[in-house]
Coordinates of C-alpha atoms in Angstrom, one line a residue:
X1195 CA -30.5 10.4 -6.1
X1196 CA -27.4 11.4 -8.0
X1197 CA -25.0 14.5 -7.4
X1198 CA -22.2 14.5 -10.6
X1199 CA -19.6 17.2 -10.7
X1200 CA -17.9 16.9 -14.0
X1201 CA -14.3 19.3 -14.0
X1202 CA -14.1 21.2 -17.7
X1203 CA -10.7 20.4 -18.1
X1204 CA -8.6 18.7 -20.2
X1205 CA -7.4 15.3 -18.7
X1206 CA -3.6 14.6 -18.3
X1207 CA -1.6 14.4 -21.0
X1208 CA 0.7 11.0 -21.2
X1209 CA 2.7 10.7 -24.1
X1210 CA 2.9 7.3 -25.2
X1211 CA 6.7 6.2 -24.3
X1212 CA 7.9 2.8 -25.2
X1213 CA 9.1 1.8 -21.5
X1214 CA 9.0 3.5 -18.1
X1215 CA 12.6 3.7 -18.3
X1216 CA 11.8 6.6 -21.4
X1217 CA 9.7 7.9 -19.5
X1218 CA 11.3 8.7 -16.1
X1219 CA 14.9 8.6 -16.6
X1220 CA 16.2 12.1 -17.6
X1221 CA 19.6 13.1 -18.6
X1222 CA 19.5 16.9 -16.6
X1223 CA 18.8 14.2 -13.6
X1224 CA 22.0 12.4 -13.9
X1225 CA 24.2 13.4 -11.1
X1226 CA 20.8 14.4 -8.8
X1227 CA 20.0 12.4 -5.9
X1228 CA 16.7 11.3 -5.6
X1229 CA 16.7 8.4 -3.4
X1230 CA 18.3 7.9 0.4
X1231 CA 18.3 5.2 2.7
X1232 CA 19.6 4.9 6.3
X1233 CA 23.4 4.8 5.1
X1234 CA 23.4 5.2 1.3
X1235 CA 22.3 8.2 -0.9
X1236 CA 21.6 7.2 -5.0
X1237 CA 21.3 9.2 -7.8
X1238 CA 19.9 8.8 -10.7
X1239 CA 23.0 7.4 -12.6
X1240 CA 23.1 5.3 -9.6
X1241 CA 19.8 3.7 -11.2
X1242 CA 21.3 3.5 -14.9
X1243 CA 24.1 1.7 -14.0
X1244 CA 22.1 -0.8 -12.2
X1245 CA 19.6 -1.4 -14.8
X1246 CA 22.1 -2.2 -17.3
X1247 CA 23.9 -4.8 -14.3
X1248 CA 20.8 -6.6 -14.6
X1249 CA 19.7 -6.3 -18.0
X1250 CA 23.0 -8.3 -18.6
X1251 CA 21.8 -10.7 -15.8
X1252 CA 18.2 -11.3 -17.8
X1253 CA 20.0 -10.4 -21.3
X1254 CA 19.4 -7.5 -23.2
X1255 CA 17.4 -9.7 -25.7
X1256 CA 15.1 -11.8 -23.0
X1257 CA 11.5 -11.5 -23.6
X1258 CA 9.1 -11.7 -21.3
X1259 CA 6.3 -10.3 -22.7
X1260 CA 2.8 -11.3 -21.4
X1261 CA 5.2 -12.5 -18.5
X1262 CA 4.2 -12.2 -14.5
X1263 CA 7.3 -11.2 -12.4
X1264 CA 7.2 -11.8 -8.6
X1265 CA 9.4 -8.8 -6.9
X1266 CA 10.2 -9.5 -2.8
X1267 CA 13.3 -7.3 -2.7
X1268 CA 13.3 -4.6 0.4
X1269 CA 16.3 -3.2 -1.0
X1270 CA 15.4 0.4 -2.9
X1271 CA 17.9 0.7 -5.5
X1272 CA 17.4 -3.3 -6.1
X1273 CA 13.4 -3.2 -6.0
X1274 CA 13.2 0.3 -8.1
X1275 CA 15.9 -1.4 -11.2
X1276 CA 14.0 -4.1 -11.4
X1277 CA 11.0 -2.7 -10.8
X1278 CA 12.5 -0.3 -15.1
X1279 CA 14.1 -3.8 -16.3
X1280 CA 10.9 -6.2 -16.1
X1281 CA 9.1 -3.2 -17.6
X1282 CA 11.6 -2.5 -20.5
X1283 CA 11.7 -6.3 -21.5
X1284 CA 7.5 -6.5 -21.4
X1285 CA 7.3 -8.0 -18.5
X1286 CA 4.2 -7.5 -15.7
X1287 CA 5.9 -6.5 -12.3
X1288 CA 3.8 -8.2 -9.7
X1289 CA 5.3 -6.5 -5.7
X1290 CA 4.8 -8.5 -3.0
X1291 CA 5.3 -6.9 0.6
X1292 CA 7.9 -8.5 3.2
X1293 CA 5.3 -7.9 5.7
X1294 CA 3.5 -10.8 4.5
X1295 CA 3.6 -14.4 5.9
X1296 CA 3.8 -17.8 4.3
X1297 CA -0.3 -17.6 4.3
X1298 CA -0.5 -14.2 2.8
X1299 CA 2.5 -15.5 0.2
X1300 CA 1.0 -18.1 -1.5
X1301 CA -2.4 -17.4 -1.5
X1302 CA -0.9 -14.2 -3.7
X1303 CA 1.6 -17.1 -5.6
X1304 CA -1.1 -19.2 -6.6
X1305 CA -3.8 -16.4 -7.8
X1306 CA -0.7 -14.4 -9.7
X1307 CA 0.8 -17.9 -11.2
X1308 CA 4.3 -15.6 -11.4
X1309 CA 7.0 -17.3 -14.2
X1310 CA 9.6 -15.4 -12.1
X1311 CA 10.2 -14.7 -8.8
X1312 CA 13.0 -12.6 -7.6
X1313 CA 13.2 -12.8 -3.3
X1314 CA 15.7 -12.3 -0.5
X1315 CA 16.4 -15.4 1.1
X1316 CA 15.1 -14.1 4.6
X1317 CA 14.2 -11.3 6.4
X1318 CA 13.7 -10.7 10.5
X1319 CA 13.5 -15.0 10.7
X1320 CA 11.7 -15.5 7.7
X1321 CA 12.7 -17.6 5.2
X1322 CA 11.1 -16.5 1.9
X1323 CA 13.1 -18.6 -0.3
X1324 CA 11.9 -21.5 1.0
X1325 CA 8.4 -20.7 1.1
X1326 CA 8.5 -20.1 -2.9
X1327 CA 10.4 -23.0 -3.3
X1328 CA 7.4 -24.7 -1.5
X1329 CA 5.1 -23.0 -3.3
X1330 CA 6.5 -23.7 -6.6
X1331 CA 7.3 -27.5 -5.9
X1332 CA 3.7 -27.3 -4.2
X1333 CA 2.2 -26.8 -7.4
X1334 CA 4.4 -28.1 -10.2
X1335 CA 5.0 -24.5 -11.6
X1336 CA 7.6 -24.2 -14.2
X1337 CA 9.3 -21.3 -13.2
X1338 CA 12.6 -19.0 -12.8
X1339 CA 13.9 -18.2 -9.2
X1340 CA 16.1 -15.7 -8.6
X1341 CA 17.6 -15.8 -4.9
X1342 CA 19.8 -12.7 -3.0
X1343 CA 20.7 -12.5 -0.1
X1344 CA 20.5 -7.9 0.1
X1345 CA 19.2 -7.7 -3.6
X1346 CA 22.6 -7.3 -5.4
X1347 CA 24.0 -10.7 -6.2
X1348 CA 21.7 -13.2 -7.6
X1349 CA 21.5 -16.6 -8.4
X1350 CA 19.3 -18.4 -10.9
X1351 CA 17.5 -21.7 -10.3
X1352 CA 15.0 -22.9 -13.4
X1353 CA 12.2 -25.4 -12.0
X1354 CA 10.7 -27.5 -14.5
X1355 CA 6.7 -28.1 -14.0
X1356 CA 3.2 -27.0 -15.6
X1357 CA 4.0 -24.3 -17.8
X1358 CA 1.8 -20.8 -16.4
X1359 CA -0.7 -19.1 -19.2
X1360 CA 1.2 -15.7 -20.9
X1361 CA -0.9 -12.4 -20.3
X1362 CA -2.2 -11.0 -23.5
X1363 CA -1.4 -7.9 -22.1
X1364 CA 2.2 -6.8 -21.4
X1365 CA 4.1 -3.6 -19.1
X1366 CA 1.2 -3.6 -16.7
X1367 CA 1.5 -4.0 -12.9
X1368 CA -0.6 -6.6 -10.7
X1369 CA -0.7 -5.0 -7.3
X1370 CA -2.7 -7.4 -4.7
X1371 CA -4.6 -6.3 -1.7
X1372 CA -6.9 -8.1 0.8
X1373 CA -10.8 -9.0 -0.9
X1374 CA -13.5 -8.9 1.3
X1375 CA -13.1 -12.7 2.0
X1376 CA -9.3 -12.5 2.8
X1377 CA -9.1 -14.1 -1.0
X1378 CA -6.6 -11.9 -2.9
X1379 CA -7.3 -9.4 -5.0
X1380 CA -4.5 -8.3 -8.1
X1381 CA -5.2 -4.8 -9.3
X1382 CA -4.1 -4.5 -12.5
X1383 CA -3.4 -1.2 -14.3
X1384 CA -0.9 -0.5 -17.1
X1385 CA 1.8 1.7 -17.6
X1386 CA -0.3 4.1 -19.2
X1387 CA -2.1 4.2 -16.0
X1388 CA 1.1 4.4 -13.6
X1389 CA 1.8 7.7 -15.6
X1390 CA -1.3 8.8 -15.1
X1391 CA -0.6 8.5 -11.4
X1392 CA 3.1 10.1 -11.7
X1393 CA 1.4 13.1 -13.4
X1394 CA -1.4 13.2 -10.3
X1395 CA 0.9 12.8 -7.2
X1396 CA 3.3 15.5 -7.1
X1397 CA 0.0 17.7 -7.1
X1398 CA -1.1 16.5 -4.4
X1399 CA 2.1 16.9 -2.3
X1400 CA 3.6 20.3 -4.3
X1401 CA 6.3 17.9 -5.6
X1402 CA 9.1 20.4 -7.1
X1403 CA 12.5 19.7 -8.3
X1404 CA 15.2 19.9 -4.9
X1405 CA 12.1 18.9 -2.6
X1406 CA 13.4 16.6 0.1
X1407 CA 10.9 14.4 1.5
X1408 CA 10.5 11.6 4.2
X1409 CA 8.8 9.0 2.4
X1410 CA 6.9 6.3 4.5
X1411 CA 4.3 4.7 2.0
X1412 CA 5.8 1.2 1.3
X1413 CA 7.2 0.7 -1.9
X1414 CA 5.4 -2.3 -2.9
X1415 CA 1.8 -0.3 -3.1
X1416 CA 0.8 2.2 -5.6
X1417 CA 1.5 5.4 -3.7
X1418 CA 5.2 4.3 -2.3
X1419 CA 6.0 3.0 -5.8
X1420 CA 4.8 5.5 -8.4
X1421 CA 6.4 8.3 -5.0
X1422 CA 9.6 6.6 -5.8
X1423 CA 9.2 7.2 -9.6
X1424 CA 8.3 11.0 -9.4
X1425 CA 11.2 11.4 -7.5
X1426 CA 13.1 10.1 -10.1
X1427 CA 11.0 11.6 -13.2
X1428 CA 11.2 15.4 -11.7
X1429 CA 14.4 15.4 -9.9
X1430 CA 13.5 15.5 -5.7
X1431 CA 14.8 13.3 -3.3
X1432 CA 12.6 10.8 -1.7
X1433 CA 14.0 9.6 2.1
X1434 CA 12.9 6.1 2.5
X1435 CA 13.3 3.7 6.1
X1436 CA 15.5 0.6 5.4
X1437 CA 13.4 -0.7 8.2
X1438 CA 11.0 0.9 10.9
X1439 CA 13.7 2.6 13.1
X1440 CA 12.5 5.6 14.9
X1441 CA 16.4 7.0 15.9
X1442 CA 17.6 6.2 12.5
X1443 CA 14.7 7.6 10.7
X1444 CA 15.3 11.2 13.3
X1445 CA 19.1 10.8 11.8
X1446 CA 18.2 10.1 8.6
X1447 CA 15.8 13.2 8.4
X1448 CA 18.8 15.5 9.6
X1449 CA 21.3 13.8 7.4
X1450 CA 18.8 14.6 4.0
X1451 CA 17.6 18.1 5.0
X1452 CA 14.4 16.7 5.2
X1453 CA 11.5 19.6 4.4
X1454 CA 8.3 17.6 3.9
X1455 CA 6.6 14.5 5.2
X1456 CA 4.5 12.2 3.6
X1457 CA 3.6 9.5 6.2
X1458 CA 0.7 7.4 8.0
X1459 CA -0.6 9.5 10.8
X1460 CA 0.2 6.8 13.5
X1461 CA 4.0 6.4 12.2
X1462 CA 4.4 10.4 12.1
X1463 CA 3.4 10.3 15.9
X1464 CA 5.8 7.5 17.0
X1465 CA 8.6 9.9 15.0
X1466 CA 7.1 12.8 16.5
X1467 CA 7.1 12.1 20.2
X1468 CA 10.6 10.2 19.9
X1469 CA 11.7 13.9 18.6
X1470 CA 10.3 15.8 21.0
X1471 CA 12.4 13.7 23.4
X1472 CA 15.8 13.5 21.4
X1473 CA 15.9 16.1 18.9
X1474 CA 12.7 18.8 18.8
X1475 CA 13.9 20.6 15.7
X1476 CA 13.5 17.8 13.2
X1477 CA 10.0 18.4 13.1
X1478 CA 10.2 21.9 13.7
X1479 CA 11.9 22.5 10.4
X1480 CA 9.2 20.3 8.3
X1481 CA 7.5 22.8 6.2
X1482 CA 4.7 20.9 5.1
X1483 CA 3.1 17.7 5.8
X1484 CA 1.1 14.8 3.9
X1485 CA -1.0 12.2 5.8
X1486 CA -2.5 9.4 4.2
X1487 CA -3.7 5.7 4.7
X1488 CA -5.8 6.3 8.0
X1489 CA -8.7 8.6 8.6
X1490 CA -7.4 11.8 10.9
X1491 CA -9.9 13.8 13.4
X1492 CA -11.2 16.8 13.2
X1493 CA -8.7 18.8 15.3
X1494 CA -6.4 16.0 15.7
X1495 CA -2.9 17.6 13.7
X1496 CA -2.8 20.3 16.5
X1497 CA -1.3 17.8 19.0
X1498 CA 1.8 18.5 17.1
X1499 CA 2.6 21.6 18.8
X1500 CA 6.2 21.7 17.3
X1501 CA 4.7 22.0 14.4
X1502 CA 2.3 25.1 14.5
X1503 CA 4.1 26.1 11.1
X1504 CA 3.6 23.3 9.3
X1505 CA 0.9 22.7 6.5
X1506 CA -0.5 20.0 6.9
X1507 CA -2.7 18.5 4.4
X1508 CA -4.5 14.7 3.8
X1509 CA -4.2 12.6 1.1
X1510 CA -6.8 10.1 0.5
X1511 CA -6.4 6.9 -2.2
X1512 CA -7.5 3.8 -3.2
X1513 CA -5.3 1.4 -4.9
X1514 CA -7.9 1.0 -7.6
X1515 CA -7.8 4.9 -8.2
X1516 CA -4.7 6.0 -7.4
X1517 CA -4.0 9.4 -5.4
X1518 CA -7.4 11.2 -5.9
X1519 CA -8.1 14.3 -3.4
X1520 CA -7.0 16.0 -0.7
X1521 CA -7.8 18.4 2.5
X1522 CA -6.5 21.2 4.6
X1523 CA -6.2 18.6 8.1
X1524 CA -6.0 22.2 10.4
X1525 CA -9.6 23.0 8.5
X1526 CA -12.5 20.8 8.3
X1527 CA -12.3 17.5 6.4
X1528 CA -13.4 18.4 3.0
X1529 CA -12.0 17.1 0.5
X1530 CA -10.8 18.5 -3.0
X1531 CA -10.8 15.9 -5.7
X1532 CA -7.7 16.2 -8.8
X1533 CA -8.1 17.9 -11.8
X1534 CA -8.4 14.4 -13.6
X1535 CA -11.2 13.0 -11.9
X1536 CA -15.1 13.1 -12.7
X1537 CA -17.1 12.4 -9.6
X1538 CA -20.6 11.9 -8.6
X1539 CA -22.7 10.2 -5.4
X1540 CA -25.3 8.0 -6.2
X1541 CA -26.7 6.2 -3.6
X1542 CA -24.7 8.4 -0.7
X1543 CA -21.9 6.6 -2.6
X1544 CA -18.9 7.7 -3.6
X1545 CA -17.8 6.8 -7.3
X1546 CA -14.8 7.9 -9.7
X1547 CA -14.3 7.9 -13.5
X1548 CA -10.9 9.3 -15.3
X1549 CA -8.0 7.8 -17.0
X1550 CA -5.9 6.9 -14.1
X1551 CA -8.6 4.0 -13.1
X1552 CA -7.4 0.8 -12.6
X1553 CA -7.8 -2.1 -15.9
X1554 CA -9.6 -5.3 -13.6
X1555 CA -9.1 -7.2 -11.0
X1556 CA -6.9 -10.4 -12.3
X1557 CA -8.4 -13.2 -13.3
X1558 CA -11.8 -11.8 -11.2
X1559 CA -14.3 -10.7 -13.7
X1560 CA -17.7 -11.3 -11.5
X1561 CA -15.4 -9.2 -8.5
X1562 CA -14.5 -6.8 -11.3
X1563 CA -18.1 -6.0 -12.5
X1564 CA -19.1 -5.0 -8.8
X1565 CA -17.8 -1.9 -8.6
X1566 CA -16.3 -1.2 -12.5
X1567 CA -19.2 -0.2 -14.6
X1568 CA -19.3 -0.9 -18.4
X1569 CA -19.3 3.4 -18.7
X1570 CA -16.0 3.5 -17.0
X1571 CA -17.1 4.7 -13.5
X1572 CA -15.6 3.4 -10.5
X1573 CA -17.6 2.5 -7.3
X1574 CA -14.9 3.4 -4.4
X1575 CA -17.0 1.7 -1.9
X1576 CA -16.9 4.9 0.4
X1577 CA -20.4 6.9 1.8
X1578 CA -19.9 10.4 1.1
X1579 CA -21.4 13.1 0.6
X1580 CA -20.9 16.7 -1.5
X1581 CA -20.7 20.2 0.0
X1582 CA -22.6 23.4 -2.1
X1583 CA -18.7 23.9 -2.6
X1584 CA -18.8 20.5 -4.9
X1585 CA -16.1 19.2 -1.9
X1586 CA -16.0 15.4 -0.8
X1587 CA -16.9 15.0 2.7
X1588 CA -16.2 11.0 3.7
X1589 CA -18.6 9.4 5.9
X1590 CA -17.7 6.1 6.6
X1591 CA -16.8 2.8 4.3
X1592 CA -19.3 0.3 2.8
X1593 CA -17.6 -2.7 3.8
X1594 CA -16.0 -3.5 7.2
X1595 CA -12.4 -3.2 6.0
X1596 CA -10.4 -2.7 8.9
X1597 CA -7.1 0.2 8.5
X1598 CA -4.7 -0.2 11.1
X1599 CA -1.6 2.3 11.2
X1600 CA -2.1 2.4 7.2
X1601 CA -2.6 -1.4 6.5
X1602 CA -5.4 -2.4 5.1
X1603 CA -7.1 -5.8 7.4
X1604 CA -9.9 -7.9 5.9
X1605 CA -12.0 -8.9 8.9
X1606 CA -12.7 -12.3 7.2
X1607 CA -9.2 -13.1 6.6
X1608 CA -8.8 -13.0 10.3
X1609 CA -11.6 -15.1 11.5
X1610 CA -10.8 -17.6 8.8
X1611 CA -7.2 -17.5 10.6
X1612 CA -8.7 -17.7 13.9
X1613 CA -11.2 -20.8 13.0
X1614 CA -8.9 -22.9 11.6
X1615 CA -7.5 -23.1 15.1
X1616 CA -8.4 -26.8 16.5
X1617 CA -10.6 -25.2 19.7
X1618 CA -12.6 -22.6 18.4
X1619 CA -15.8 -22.7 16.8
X1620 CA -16.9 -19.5 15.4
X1621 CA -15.1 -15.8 15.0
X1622 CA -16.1 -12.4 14.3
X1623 CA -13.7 -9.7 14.2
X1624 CA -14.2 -6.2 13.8
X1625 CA -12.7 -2.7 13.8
X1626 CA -12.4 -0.5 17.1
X1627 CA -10.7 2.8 17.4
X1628 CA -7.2 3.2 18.3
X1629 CA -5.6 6.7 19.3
X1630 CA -2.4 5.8 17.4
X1631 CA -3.2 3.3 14.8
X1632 CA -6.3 4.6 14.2
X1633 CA -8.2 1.4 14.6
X1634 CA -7.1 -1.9 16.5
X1635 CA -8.1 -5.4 15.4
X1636 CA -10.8 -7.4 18.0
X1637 CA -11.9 -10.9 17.6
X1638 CA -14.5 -12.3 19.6
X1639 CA -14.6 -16.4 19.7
X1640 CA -16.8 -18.8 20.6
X1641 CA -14.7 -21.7 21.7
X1642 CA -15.7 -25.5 21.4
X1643 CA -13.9 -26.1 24.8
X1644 CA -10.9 -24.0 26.7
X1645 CA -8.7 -22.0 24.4
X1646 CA -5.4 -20.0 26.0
X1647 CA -5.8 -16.8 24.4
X1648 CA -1.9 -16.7 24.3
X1649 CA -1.5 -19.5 22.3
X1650 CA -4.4 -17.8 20.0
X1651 CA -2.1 -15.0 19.4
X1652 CA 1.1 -16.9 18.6
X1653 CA -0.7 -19.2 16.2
X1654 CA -2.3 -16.0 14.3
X1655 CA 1.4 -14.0 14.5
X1656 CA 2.6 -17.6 12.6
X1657 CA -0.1 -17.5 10.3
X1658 CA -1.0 -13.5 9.1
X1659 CA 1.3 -10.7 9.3
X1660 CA 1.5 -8.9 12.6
X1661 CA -0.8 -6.4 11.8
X1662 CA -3.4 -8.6 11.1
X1663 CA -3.1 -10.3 14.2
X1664 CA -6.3 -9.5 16.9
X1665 CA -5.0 -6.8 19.5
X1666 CA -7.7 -8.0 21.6
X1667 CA -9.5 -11.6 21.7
X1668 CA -12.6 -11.7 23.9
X1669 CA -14.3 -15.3 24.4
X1670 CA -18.4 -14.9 24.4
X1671 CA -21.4 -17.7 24.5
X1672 CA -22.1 -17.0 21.0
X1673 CA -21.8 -14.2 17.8
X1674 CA -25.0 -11.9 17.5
X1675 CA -26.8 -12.3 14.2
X1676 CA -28.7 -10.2 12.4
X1677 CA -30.7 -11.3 9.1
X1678 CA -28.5 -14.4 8.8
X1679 CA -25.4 -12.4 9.5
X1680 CA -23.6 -11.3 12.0
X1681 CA -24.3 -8.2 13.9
X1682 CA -20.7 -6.3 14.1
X1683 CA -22.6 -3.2 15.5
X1684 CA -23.8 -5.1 18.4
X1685 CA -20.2 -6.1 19.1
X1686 CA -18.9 -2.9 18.6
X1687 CA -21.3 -1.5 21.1
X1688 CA -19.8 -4.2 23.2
X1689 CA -16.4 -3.1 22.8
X1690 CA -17.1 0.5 23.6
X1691 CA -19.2 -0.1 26.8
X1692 CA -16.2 -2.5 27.8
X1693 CA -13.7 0.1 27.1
X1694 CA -16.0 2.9 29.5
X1695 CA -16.5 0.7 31.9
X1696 CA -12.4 -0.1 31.8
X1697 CA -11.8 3.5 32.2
X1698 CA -14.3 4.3 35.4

C-alpha cells in the first residue's frame, strides 16, 4: 500500500551562481560576525581575506577541475576558506572528520582516491600526517600534500605515483559515512544541491539575520557545513566548540549572547547539567532550541526545567537528503516535512523526492540503485507512518544502524574490528538504549580461548574511533541465528533482562 502527499508548491529557487563564494559572500555582510570560536570572533571579511591568502597559495589560475580534495583541518576559519577556494577553482571538497582513526582514514583514502590532501599534522596524539603519508606511499598515489600544524601555514610536498582518474563532474562535495558493512560510503551532491540545502535549513531553525546560535553539528557533515554557510549567506553568527569543553562552551555561550541552540540531545545535557551547577542562566536565556542526530522521547525535553520557556523543536536528516522535517519535542513526535519535499510510504517505508536529493553514492552504482530509483525518489530506509494530518510519525530504522550521541555506528564495522582480534571467533554487536547517548554500543563474542576484555577495548579504541568502540563486551557460547543470520533481537532481549536483573 502506498500513501503520497505531494505539496502544491513551487520548489526552491537556486539561481545558478558560478562558485559558492558568489553565492554566499555578501558585501552588506562585510564587517558582520558570523562565526566564533572559544577565543576568536570572524567576520565575514575575515573569510575574504583568507580566501585570497590561499588562492595565492594554490594560484589564482590552478585548475582542479574534476579534482578530489581531501580537507582534515579542525580549524573553522581554515576548514570554511578552503572549504570557498577548492570550490571556486572546480575542485570536489571531500571532509574527513578528526574523529576518525587510521582504519576509518584510509579505508575513506582509498575509496575517494583524493589528488590533494590538506591535514594537521596531529591532533590529541594522533598523527594524521603520517598516516596519509602511509597511505599515499601505501598505494603509489601521485598526489599533493599539504601539512599545518593549526590550519594557517602550510607546506607543500608533491608525491610522485599512479596518477588518480579526474571526475567528469566538478564543484560537487563527496561526504562519506559508514555503509552497512563498515565499507565507506561517499555521498555525492553538487553545489546546486548544497544550495538547495542553505535555502532549507534556516527554515527549519527560524534562521534570521543577528540570530546567535550555539552550533554543535560538526563541520565536516552536511548539517554543520551547509549551518556554517547560512551563517555566512544571511548574516547570523554561528558559535562553534574548538573542541568538546563543557566550561568553555558555558563561557563561550555568555561571551556570544547566545539565543538558540542547535545541538545533539546528549551533548545539550552534559552542557545543561554542567550549567545548572556553574551558571543556571545560560540556558535560561536560550529562546529556542534545535535537537537533531538522535531520536528524543516522548516527554523527554521537560527534564530541562530551566528551560520551561524555551521552544524546543527536532530536526530530523539524512545525509543523503539533507535537513528534511521537523517537530514540536514538548508535543507529540510528528513530524512536518519542508516545503521542498514530495513524500510518500510504500511499504510502511519512508521515501523522499525533491531537488535537494543527493547525486550517487561514489563509485557505488549497485549501492546507489537500492534506495535511488530511476523516478528520482529516495528510499530513507526509515518505517513510518502518516497521520490524517499528512505528518510523519518515525517508527523505527530498517537497518541496524547504531546512533550514539549523534554518531552514526555500523554494527558490522565493529564486529569486523572485534574479529580481527587474534582470540575471538565470532561478533555480533548491536544497539541498546542509553539515557544520555541515546543508544550504547554492545558486542557479544564468542572467543576461541580466553580473551581479557580490557585488552578488547584498547585494541578497538586503537583501531575505530571512540565512539565506535563496544561500551559493553559480553562473552557467550555462541551468536543466535535466525534464517542463516543472526538473531540481534534475541540478544537484545538479552541485554534488557541483564540490565533488570542488574537493577533488582
Amino acid at each position: 500500500m502506498c500513501h503520497l502527499v505531494i505539496y502544491i508548491m513551487p520548489f526552491l529557487e537556486v539561481i545558478r551562481m558560478n562558485t559558492l563564494i558568489d553565492y554566499c559572500m555578501k558585501k552588506e555582510h562585510l564587517n558582520r560576525v558570523v562565526i566564533s570560536t572559544f577565543d576568536h570572533d570572524y567576520t565575514v571579511q575575515d573569510i575574504e581575506q583568507l580566501n585570497n591568502e590561499f588562492l595565492d597559495m594554490l594560484g589564482p589560475t590552478s585548475d582542479l577541475t574534476g579534482k578530489r580534495v581531501a580537507l582534515l583541518v579542525p580549524q573553522t576559519l581554515a576548514y570554511i576558506s578552503l572549504v570557498f577556494v577548492i570550490n571556486k577553482l572546480g575542485g570536489t571538497v571531500i571532509p574527513l572528520s578528526p574523529q576518525h582513526r587510521e582504519g576509518d582514514l584510509s579505508a575513506i583514502l582509498s575509496s575517494a582516491s583524493p589528488h590533494m590532501i590538506f591535514t594537521i599534522k596531529h591532533l590529541n596524539g594522533m598523527p594524521y600526517s603520517d598516516v596519509m603519508k602511509e597511505w599515499i606511499r601505501g598505494n603509489n598515489a601521485e598526489c599533493t600534500l599539504f601539512e599545518s600544524e593549526e590550519g594557517m601555514d602550510w607546506k607543500r610536498t608533491d608525491f610522485e605515483g599512479k596518477q588518480a582518474v579526474k571526475d567528469t563532474f566538478d564543484r560537487h562535495f563527496i561526504l562519506f559515512t559508514s555503509g552497512s558493512t563498515g565499507v565507506p560510503k561517499g555521498v555525492v551532491m553538487g553545489q546546486e544541491v548544497i544550495i538547495h540545502h542553505m535555502g532549507i535549513i534556516p527554515r527549519l531553525i527560524n534562521g534570521q539575520e543577528g540570530d546567535r546560535y550555539l552550533h554543535i553539528p560538526p563541520q565536516t557533515v552536511a548539517f554543520g557545513l551547509v549551518g556554517i554557510l547560512c551563517a555566512i549567506h544571511l548574516g547570523y553568527r554561528v558559535a562553534i566548540p574548538n573542541q568538546f569543553d563543557l566550561p568553555k562552551i558555558m563561557n563561550m555561550m555568555n561571551r556570544v549572547g547566545v539565543q538558540k541552540v542547535v545541538s545533539t540531545p546528549s551533548i545539550l545535557k552534559g552542557m545543561y547539567n554542567l550549567s545548572k551547577a556553574i551558571d543556571p542562566l545560560v540556558f535560561q536565556n536560550i529562546k529556542e532550541c534545535y535537537l537533531a542526530g538522535e531520536m528524543v522521547n516522548p516527554g523527554e525535553v521537560n527534564e530541562f526545567t530551566l528551560m520551561e520557556k524555551t521552544k524546543f523543536i527536532g530536526v530530523y536528516g539524512i545525509t543523503e537528503a539533507g535537513g528534511i522535517m521537523t517537530c514540536d519535542l514538548r508535543g507529540e513526535l510528528e513530524w512536518d516535512v519542508d516545503e521542498v519535499y514530495q513524500f510518500k510510504v510504500v511499504e510502511e517505508e519512508l521515501f523522499l523526492k525533491s531537488p535537494a536529493i543527493f547525486t550517487c553514492y561514489y563509485n557505488q552504482l549497485g549501492m546507489t540503485k537500492e534506495v535511488l530509483q530511476e523516478d528520482g525518489w529516495f528510499q530513507t530506509g526509515d518505517l513510518a507512518y502518516l497521520t490524517p494530518e499528512h505528518k510523519v510519525v518515525i517508527q523505527g530504522r530498517k537497518k541496524d544502524v547504531i546512533k550514539k550521541g549523534g554518531q552514526q555506528v555500523i554494527p558490522g564495522e565493529v564486529e569486523k574490528t572485534l574479529e580481527n582480534y587474534k582470540s575471538v571467533k565470532q561478533a555480533a554487536v548491536i544497539g541498546a538504549p542509553h539515557s544520555v547517548y541515546g543508544e550504547q554500543v554492545v558486542a557479544y563474542i564468542v572467543a576461541e580461548q580466553d580473551v581479557n576484555t580490557k585488552e578488547l577495548y584498547h585494541y578497538c579504541a586503537n583501531k575505530i574511533a571512540a565512539y565506535k568502540v563496544p561500551d559493553h563486551i559480553e562473552l557467550i557460547d555462541e551468536i543466535p541465528m535466525t534464517s542463516g543470520k543472526t538473531d540481534k533481537n534475541t540478544l537484545r532481549k538479552r541485554f534488557k533482562n541483564k540490565e533488570k536483573t542488574l537493577k533488582k
